[in-house]
Coordinates of C-alpha atoms in Angstrom, one line a residue:
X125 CA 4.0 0.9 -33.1
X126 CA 5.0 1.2 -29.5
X127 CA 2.2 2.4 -27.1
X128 CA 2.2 5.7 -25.5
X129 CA 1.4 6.9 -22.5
X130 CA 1.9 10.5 -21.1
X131 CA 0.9 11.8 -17.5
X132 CA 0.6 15.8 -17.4
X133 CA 0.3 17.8 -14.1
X134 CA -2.7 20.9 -14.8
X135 CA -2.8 22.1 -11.4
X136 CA -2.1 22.3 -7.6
X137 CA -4.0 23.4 -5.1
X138 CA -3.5 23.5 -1.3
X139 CA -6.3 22.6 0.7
X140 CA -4.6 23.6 4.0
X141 CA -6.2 20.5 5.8
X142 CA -5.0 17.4 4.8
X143 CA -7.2 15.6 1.9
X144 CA -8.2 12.1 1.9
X145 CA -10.9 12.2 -0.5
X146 CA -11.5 13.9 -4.2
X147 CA -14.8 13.0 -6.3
X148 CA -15.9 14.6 -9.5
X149 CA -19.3 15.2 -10.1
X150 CA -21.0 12.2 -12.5
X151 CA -25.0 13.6 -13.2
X152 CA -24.4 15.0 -16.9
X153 CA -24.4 18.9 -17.5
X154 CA -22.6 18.8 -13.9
X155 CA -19.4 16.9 -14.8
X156 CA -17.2 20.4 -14.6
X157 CA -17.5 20.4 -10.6
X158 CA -15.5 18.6 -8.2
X159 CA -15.6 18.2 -4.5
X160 CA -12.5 17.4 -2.1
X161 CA -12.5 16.4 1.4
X162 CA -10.2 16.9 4.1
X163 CA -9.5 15.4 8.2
X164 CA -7.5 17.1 10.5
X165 CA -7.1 15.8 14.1
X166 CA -6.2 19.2 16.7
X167 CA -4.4 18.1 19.6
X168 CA -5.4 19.8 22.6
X169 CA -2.5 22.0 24.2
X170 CA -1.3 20.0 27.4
X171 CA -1.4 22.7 30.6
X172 CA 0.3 21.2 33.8
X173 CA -2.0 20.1 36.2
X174 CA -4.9 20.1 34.7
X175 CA -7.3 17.6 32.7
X176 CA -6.2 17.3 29.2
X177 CA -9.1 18.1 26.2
X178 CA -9.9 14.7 24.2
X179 CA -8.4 15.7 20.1
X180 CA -10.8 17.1 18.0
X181 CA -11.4 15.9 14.5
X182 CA -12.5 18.6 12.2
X183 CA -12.6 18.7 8.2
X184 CA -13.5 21.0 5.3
X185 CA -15.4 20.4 1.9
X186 CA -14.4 21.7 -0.9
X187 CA -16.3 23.0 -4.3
X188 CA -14.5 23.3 -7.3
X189 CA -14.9 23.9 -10.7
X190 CA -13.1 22.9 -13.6
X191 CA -12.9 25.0 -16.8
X192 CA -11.0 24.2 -20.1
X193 CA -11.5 27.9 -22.2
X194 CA -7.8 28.5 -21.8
X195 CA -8.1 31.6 -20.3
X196 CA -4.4 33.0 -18.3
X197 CA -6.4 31.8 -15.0
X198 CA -6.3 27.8 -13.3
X199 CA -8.6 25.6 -15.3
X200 CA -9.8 25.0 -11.6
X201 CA -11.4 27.5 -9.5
X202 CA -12.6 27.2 -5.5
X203 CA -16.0 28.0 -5.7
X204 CA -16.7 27.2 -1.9
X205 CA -15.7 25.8 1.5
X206 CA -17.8 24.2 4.6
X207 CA -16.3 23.5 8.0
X208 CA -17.3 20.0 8.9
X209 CA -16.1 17.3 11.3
X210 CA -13.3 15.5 9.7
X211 CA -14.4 14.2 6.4
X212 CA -13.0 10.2 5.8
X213 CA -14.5 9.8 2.2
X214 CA -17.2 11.6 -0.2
X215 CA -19.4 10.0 -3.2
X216 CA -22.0 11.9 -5.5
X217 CA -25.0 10.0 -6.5
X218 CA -24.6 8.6 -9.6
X219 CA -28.2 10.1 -11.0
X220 CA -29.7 13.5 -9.9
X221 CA -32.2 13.4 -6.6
X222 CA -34.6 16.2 -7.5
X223 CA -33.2 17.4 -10.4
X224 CA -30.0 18.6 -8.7
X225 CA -27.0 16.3 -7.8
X226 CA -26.5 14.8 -4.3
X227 CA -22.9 14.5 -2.5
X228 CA -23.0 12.1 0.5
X229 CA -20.3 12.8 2.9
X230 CA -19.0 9.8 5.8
X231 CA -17.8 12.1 8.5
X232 CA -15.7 11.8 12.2
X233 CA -19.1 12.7 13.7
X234 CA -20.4 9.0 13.0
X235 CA -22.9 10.8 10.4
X236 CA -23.7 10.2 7.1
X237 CA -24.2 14.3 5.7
X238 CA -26.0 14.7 2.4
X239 CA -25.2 18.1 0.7
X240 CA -27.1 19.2 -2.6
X241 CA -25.6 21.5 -5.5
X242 CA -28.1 24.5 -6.1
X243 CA -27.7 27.4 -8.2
X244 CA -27.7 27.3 -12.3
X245 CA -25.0 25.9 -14.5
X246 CA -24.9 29.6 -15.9
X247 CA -24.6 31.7 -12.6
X248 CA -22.9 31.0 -9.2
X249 CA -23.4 27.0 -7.8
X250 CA -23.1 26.0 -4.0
X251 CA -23.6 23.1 -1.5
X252 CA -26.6 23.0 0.4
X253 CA -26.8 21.0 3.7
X254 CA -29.7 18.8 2.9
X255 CA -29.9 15.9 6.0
X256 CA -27.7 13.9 7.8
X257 CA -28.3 10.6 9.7
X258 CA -26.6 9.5 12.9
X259 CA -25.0 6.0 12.4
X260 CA -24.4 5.7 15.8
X261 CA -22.2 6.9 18.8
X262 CA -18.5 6.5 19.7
X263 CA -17.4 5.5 15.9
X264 CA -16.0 7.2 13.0
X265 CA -18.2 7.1 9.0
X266 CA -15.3 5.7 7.2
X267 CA -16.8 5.1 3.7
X268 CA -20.2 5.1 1.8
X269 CA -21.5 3.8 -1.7
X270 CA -24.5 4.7 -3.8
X271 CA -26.6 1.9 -5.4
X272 CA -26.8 4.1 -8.4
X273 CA -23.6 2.8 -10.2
X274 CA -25.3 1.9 -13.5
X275 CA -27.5 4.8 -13.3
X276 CA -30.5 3.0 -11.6
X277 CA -32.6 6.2 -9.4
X278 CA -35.2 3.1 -7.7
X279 CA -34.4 2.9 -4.7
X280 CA -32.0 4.8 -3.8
X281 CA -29.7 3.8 -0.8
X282 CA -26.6 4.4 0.4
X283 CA -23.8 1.9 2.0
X284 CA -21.7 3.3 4.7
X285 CA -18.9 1.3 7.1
X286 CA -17.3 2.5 10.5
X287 CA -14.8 2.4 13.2
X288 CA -17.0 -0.2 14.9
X289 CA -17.3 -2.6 12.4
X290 CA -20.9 -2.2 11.6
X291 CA -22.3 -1.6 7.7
X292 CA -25.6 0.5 7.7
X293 CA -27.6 0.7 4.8
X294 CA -29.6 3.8 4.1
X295 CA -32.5 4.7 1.8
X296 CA -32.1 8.0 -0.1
X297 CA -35.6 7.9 -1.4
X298 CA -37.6 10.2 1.1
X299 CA -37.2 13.7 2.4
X300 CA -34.7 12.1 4.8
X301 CA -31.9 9.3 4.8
X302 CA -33.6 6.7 6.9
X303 CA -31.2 3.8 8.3
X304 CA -33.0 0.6 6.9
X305 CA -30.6 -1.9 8.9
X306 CA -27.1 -2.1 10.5
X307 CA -25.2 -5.1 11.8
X308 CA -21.3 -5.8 12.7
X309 CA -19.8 -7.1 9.5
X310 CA -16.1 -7.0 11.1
X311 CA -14.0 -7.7 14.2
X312 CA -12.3 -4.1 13.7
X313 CA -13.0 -1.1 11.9
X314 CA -14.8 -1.6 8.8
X315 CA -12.6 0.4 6.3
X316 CA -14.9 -0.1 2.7
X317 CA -18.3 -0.9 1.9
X318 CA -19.7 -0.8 -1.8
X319 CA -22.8 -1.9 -3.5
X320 CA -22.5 -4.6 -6.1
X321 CA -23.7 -2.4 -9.1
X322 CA -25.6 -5.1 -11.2
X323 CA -27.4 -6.5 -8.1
X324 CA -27.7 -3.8 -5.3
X325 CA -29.3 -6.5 -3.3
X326 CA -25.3 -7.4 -2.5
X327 CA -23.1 -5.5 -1.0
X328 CA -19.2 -6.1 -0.5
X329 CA -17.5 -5.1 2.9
X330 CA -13.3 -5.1 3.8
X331 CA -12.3 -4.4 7.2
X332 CA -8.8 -4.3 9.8
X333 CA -9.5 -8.3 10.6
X334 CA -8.3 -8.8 6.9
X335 CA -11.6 -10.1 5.7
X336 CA -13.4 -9.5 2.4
X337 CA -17.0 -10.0 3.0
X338 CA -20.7 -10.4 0.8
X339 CA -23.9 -9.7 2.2
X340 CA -27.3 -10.7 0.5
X341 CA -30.1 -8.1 2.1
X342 CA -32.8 -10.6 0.9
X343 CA -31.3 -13.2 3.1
X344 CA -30.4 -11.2 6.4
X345 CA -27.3 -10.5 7.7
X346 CA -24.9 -13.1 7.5
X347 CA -22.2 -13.1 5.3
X348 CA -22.8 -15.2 1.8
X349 CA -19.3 -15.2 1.7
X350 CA -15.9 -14.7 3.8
X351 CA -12.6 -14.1 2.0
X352 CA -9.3 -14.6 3.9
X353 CA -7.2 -13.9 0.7
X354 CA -5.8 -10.6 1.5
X355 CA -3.1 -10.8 4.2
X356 CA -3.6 -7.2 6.1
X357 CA -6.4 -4.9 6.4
X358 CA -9.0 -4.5 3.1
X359 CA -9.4 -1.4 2.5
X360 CA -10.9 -0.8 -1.0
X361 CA -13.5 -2.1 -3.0
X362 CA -15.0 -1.1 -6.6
X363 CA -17.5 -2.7 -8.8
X364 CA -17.1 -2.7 -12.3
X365 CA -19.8 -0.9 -13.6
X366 CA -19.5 -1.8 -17.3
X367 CA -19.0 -5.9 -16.8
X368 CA -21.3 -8.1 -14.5
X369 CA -19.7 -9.7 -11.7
X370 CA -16.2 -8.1 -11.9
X371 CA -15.2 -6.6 -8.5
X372 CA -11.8 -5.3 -7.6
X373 CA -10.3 -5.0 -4.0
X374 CA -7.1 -3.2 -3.0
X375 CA -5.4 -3.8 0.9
X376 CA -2.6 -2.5 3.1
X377 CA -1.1 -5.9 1.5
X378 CA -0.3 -3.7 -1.2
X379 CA -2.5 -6.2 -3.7
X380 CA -4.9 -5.2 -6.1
X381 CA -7.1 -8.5 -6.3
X382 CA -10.0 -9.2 -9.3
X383 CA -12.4 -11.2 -8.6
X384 CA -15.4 -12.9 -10.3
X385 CA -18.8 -12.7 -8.3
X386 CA -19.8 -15.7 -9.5
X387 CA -16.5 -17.9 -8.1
X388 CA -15.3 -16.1 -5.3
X389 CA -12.6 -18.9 -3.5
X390 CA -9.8 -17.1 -5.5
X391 CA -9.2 -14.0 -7.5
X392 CA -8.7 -13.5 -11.3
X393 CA -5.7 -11.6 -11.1
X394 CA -3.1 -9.8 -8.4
X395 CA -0.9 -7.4 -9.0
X396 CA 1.0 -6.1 -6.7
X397 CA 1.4 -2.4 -6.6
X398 CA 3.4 -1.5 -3.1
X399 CA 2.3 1.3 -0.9
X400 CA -0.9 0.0 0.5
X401 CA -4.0 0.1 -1.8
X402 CA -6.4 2.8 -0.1
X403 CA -8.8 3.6 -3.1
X404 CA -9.6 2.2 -6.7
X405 CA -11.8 3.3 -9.1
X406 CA -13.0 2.2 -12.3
X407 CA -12.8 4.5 -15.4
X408 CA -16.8 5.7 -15.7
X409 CA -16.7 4.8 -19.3
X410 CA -13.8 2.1 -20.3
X411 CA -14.0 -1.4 -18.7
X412 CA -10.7 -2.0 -19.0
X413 CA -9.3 0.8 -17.1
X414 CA -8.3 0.9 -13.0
X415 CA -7.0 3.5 -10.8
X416 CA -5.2 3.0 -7.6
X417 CA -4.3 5.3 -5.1
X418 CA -1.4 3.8 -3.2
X419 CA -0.9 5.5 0.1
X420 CA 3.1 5.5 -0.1
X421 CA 3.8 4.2 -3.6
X422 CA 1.5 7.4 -5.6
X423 CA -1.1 7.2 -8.2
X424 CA -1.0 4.0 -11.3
X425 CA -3.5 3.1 -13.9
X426 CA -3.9 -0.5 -14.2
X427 CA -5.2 -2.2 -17.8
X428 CA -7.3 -5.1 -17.3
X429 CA -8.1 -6.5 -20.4
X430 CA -5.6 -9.4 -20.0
X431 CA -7.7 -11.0 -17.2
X432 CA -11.1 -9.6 -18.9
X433 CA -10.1 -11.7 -22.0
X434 CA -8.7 -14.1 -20.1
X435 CA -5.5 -14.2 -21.4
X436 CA -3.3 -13.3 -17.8
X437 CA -3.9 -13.4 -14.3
X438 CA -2.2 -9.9 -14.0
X439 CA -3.2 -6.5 -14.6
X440 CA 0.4 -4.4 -15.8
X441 CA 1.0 -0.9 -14.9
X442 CA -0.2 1.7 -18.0
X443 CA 0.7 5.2 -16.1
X444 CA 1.9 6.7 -13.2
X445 CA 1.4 9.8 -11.3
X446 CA 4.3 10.5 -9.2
X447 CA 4.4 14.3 -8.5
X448 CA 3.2 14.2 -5.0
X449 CA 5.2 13.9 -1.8
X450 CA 3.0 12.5 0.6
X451 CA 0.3 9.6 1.6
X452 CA -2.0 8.8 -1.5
X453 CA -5.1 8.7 -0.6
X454 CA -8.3 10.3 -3.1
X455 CA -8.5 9.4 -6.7
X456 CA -11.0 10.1 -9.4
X457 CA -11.6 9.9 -12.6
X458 CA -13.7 12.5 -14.6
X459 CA -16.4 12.4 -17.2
X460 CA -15.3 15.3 -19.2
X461 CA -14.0 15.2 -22.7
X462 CA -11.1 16.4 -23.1
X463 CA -9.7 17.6 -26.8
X464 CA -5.9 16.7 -28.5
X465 CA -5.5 13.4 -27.9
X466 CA -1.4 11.9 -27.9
X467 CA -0.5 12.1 -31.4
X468 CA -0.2 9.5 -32.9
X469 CA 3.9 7.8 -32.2
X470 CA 5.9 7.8 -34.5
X471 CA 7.6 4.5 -35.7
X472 CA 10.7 3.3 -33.5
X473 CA 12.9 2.9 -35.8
X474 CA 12.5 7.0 -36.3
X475 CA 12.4 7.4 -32.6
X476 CA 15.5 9.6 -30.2
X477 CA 17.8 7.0 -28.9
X478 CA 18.2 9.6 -26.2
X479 CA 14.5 8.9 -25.4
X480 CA 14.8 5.3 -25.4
X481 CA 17.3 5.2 -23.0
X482 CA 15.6 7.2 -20.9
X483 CA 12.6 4.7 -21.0
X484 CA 15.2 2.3 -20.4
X485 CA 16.7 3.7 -17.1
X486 CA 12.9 4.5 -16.0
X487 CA 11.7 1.0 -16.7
X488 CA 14.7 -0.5 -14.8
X489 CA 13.8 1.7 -11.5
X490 CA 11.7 -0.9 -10.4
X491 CA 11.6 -1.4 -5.9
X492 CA 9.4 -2.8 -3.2
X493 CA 8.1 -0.5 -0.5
X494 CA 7.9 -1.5 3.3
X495 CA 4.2 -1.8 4.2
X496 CA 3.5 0.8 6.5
X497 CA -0.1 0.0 8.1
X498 CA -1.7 3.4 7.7
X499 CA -4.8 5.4 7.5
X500 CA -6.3 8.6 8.3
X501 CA -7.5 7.3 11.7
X502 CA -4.7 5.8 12.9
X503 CA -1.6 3.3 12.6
X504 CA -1.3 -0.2 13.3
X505 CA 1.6 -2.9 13.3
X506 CA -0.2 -6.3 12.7
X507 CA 0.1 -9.9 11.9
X508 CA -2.3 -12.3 10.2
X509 CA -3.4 -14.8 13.0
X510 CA -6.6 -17.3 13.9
X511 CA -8.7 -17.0 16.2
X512 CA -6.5 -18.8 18.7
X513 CA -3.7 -16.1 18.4
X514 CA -1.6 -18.0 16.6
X515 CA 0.5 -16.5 13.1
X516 CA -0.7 -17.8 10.3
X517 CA 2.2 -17.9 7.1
X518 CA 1.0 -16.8 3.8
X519 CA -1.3 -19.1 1.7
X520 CA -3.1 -19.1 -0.9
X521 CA -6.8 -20.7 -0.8
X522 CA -7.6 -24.1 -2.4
X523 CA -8.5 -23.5 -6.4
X524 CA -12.1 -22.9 -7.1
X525 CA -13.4 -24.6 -10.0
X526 CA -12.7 -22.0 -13.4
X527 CA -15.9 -19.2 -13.6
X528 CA -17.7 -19.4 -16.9
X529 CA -15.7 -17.8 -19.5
X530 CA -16.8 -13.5 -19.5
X531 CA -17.2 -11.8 -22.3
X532 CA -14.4 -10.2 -24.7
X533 CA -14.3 -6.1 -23.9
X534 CA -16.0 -3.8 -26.5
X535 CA -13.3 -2.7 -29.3
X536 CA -13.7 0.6 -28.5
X537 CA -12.6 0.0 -25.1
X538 CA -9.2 -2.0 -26.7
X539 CA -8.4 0.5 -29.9
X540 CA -9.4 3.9 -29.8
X541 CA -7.1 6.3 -28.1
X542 CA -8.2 8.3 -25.1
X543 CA -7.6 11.6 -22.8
X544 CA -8.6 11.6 -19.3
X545 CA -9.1 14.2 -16.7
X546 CA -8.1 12.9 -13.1
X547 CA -7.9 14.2 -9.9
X548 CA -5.9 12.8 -6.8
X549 CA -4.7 14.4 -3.1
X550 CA -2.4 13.2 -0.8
X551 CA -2.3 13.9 3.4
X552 CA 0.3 15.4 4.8
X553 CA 1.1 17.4 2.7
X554 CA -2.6 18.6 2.1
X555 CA -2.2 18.7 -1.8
X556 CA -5.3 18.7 -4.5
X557 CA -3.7 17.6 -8.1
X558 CA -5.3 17.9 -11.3
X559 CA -3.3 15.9 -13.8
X560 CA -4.0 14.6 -17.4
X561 CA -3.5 11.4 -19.0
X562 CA -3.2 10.7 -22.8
X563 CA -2.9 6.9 -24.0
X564 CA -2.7 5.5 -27.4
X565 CA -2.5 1.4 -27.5
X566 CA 0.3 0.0 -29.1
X567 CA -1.2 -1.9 -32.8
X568 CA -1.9 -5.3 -32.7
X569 CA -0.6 -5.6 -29.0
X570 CA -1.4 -4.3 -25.4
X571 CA 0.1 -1.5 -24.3
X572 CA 2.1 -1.3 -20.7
X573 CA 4.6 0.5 -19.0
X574 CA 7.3 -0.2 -16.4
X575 CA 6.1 -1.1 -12.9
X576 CA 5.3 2.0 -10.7
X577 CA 8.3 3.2 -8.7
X578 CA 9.0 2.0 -4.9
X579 CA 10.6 5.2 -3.9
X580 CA 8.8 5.8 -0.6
X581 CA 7.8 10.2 0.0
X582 CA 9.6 11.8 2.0
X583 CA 8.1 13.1 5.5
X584 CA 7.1 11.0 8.6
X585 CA 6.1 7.3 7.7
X586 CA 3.8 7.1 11.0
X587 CA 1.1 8.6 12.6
X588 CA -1.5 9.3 9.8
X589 CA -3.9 10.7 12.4
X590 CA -1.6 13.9 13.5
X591 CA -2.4 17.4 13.1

């Protein structure tokens, strides 16, 4: 039986700003409500002779909430919108904080804004401002993670990075964020920080200087370890909440790297996806499962279980989402079940040749994109060097000695067919997606599809930080 895979597209909603970040809700009873956030920078109108206005940075947050009754209406409805500064990534806690879950918010005021979800399940919901906490002045919040990954409330802190470097980490736990310490992890900005889910004594850090970067908070702040393996900017990082010590990393280098905690010197796996990898994000309930958000090479679903079980060093392409026409930048997935799974296919011998020479033609579509080195704050043209100035040609590290073997994945995880929700948005084009995928593993084999597409969108390929 051959596997199948199917991507369909629920919704599409304009969010008039352009959105670089989309996060459904994770606390049980609240998995229906989704928030998206959005960056605009307004250039001030030049007038002769006179002093131009710095640009502004402003954002918006959205509330939505996803219904599946079938009714005529959008599954999704807008339920509110705040006016912020420009928003550069959002997280809820993973566990409720008071009974009622908590959205963190990194923001182009160089704050950290914590907004809680009142209201009933039953009647009307809404954001509440809560706090915020100052990280500093003159620099942009570019990311934040919760230490609640695995569902741990103790000590609840937050992780954020920014456009000067530093990583602050934040206890949660009072009526207050309070910043517990704060140091300069990188040269340039500091694009991704994330908590290390099975020890949240250990955080992970990627920033422009193309370093990937541990911390230990029991043993102060220098790194425990400095990766040089990516060759451009690191720009996300995801642990694997379901299996200790796996950590994934995505770059402008248009890698998606796996990694073992235990043997950091060089990764598991790389695949490369094109496009630059600006988010991933770890299916909340099947090991195996990986999404990537590409920036210029759209949305893919990555299966892991060859380097899980140790049987490949890369990670092939299950899906693709390909229906929007601008900068990829928020993925999610969410915890809702969803009914009708893929039926079941049927054997290929009984299969449209039309249909297979479609897959043919698709599988055959195969391209490289141009690295384009992008974000929401800006755009760069760079070149690995050291600290002399001088270019340094691609190479890999010297071969750590093998990790110990990991555990084989669940059989769940490798058999039983599955539905997800997602959600995704891309920039320019200021475009909230709500897309399903349905995936039923090919017997006694692992599934794949073709490699995602290299068609670059359409639209200016510069300049991410334009109005």
């Amino acid at each position: 039986m051959a596997a199948r895979s199917r991507t369909r597209s629920l919704q599409v909603v304009d969010t008039e700003l352009s959105a670089d970040a989309v996060e459904w809700c994770p606390v049980p009873g609240w998995h229906s409500w989704l928030a998206c956030g959005t960056y605009q920078l307004l250039r001030p109108v030049e007038k002769a002779g006179a002093e131009t206005d710095p640009p502004v940075r402003v954002g918006r947050l959205y509330l939505y909430q996803f219904s599946q009754e079938g009714a005529p209406s959008p599954p999704l409805q807008e339920l509110q919108r705040i006016d912020t500064p420009g928003i550069l990534d959002i997280k809820w806690c993973h566990v409720p904080v008071s009974d009622r879950p908590l959205l963190g918010s990194a923001s182009s005021s160089g704050e950290l804004q914590l907004y809680r979800l009142g209201g009933t399940q039953e009647a009307s919901c809404a954001l509440e401002a809560v706090s915020s906490l100052e990280l500093g002045p003159d620099r942009l919040a570019l990311s934040l993670d919760w230490s609640s990954g695995r569902g741990d409330s103790a000590g609840l802190r937050t992780v954020c990075s920014d456009s000067q470097g530093c990583v602050s980490v934040v206890s949660v736990d009072g009526a207050a964020p309070t910043l517990l310490s704060q140091w300069t992890a990188h040269s340039f900005e500091a694009w991704i920080s994330a908590f290390s889910y099975w020890d949240t004594q250990l955080l992970y850090s990627g920033g422009d200087d193309c370093r990937l970067k541990g911390w230990d908070l029991r043993v102060g702040t220098c790194p425990v370890f400095t990766s040089k393996r990516h060759s451009m900017g690191v720009c996300s990082i995801h642990s694997n909440p379901h299996r200790e010590h796996i950590l994934a990393t995505g770059s402008y280098d248009e890698h998606v790297l796996l990694w073992d905690g235990r043997s950091l010197r060089e990764p598991l796996a790389d695949s490369a996806l094109g496009g630059g990898v600006w988010r991933l994000k770890w299916h909340p309930t099947q090991q195996r499962l990986l999404l990537a958000a590409c920036m210029h090479n759209d949305f893919h679903i990555l299966d892991c279980h060859p380097v899980l079980d140790g049987s490949s060093g890369h990670c092939p392409v299950l899906a693709s989402y390909i229906l929007h026409n601008s900068l990829a930048y928020g993925a999610d997935w969410s915890r809702l079940s969803l009914g009708e799974p893929l039926p079941q296919t049927p054997p290929q011998e009984e299969r449209d040749e039309e249909e297979e020479e479609e897959e043919e033609e698709e599988a055959a579509q195969v391209g490289h994109v141009r690295i384009q080195y992008e974000s929401p704050t800006g755009s760069f043209d760079t070149s690995l060097e050291d600290e002399a100035g001088r270019y340094i040609p691609d190479a890999l590290p010297p071969r750590a000695p093998a990790p110990p073997a990991l555990p084989p994945p669940r059989p769940s995880d490798a058999d039983a067919p599955l539905s997800s929700l997602l959600a995704s948005c891309s920039f320019y084009d200021h475009v909230l997606h709500v897309w399903r995928w349905d995936w039923r593993r090919a017997a006694g084999r692992e599934g794949s599809a073709p490699a995602p597409r290299g068609t670059p969108p359409t639209g200016p390929e510069r300049g991410a930080d334009q109005s």
